[in-house]
PDB file of C-alpha atoms in Angstrom:
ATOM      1  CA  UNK K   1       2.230   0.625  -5.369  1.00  0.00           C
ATOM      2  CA  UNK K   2       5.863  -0.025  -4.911  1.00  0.00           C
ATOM      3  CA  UNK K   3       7.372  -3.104  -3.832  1.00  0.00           C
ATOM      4  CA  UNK K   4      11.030  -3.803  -2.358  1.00  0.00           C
ATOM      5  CA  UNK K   5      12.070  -7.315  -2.552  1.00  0.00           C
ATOM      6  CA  UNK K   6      14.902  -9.567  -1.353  1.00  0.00           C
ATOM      7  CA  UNK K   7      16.132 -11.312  -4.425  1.00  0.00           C
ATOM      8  CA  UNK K   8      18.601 -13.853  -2.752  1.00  0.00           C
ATOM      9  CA  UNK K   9      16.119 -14.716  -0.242  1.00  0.00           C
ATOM     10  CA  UNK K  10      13.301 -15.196  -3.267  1.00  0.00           C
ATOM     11  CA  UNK K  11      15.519 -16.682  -5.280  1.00  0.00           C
ATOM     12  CA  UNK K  12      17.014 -19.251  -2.878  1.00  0.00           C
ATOM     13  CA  UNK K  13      12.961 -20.353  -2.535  1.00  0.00           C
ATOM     14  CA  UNK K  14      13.824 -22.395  -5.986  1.00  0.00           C
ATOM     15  CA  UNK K  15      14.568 -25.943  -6.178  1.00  0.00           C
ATOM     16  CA  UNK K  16      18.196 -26.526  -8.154  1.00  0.00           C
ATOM     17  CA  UNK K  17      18.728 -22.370  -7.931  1.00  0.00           C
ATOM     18  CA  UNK K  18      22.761 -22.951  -6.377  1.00  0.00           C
ATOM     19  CA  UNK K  19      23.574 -25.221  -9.693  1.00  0.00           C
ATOM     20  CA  UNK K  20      23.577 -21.929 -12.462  1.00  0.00           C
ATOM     21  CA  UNK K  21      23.243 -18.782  -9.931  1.00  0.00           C
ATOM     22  CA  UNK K  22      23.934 -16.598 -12.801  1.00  0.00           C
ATOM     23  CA  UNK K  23      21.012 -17.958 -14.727  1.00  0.00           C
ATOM     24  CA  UNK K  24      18.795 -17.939 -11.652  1.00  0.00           C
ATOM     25  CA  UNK K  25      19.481 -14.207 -11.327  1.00  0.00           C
ATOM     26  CA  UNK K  26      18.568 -13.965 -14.712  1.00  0.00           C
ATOM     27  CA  UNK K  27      15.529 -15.569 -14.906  1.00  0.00           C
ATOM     28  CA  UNK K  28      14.350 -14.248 -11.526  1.00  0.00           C
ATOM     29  CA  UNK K  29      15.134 -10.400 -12.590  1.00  0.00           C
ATOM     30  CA  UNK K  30      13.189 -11.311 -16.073  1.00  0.00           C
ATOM     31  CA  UNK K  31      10.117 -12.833 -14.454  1.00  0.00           C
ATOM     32  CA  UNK K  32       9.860  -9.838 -12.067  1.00  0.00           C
ATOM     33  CA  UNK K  33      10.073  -7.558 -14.802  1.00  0.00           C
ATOM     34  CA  UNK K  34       7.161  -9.067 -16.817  1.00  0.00           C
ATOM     35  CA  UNK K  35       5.029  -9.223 -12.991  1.00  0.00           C
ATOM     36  CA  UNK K  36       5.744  -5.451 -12.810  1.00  0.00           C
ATOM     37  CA  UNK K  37       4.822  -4.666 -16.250  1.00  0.00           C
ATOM     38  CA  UNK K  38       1.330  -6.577 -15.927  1.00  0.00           C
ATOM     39  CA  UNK K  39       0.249  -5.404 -12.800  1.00  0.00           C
ATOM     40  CA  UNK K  40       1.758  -2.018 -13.232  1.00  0.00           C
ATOM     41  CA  UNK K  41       4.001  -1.679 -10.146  1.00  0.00           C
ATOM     42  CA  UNK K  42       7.282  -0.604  -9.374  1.00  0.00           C
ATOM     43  CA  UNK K  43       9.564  -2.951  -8.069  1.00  0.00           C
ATOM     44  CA  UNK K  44      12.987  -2.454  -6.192  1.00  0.00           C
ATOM     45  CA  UNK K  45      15.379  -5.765  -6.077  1.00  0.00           C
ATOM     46  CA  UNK K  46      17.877  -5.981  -3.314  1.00  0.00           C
TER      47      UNK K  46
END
């Protein structure tokens, strides 16, 4: 199963994410990555 997902919208979800946006793209890319690898999916970020 394949998955497309809005990353500004998802990340925007996080308390504190406008302080370090670079770091918040970070860390939201990195935690999708591990999801994707444990469940086995395929993920598109937009």
């Amino acid at each position: 199963m394949s998955y497309l997902i809005d990353g500004n919208n998802v990340m925007a979800q996080r308390v504190g994410w406008h302080r370090d946006k670079p770091a918040a793209r970070r860390r939201l890319m990195d935690e999708l990555a591990q999801f994707a690898q444990v469940k086995g999916l395929k993920l598109e970020v937009v």
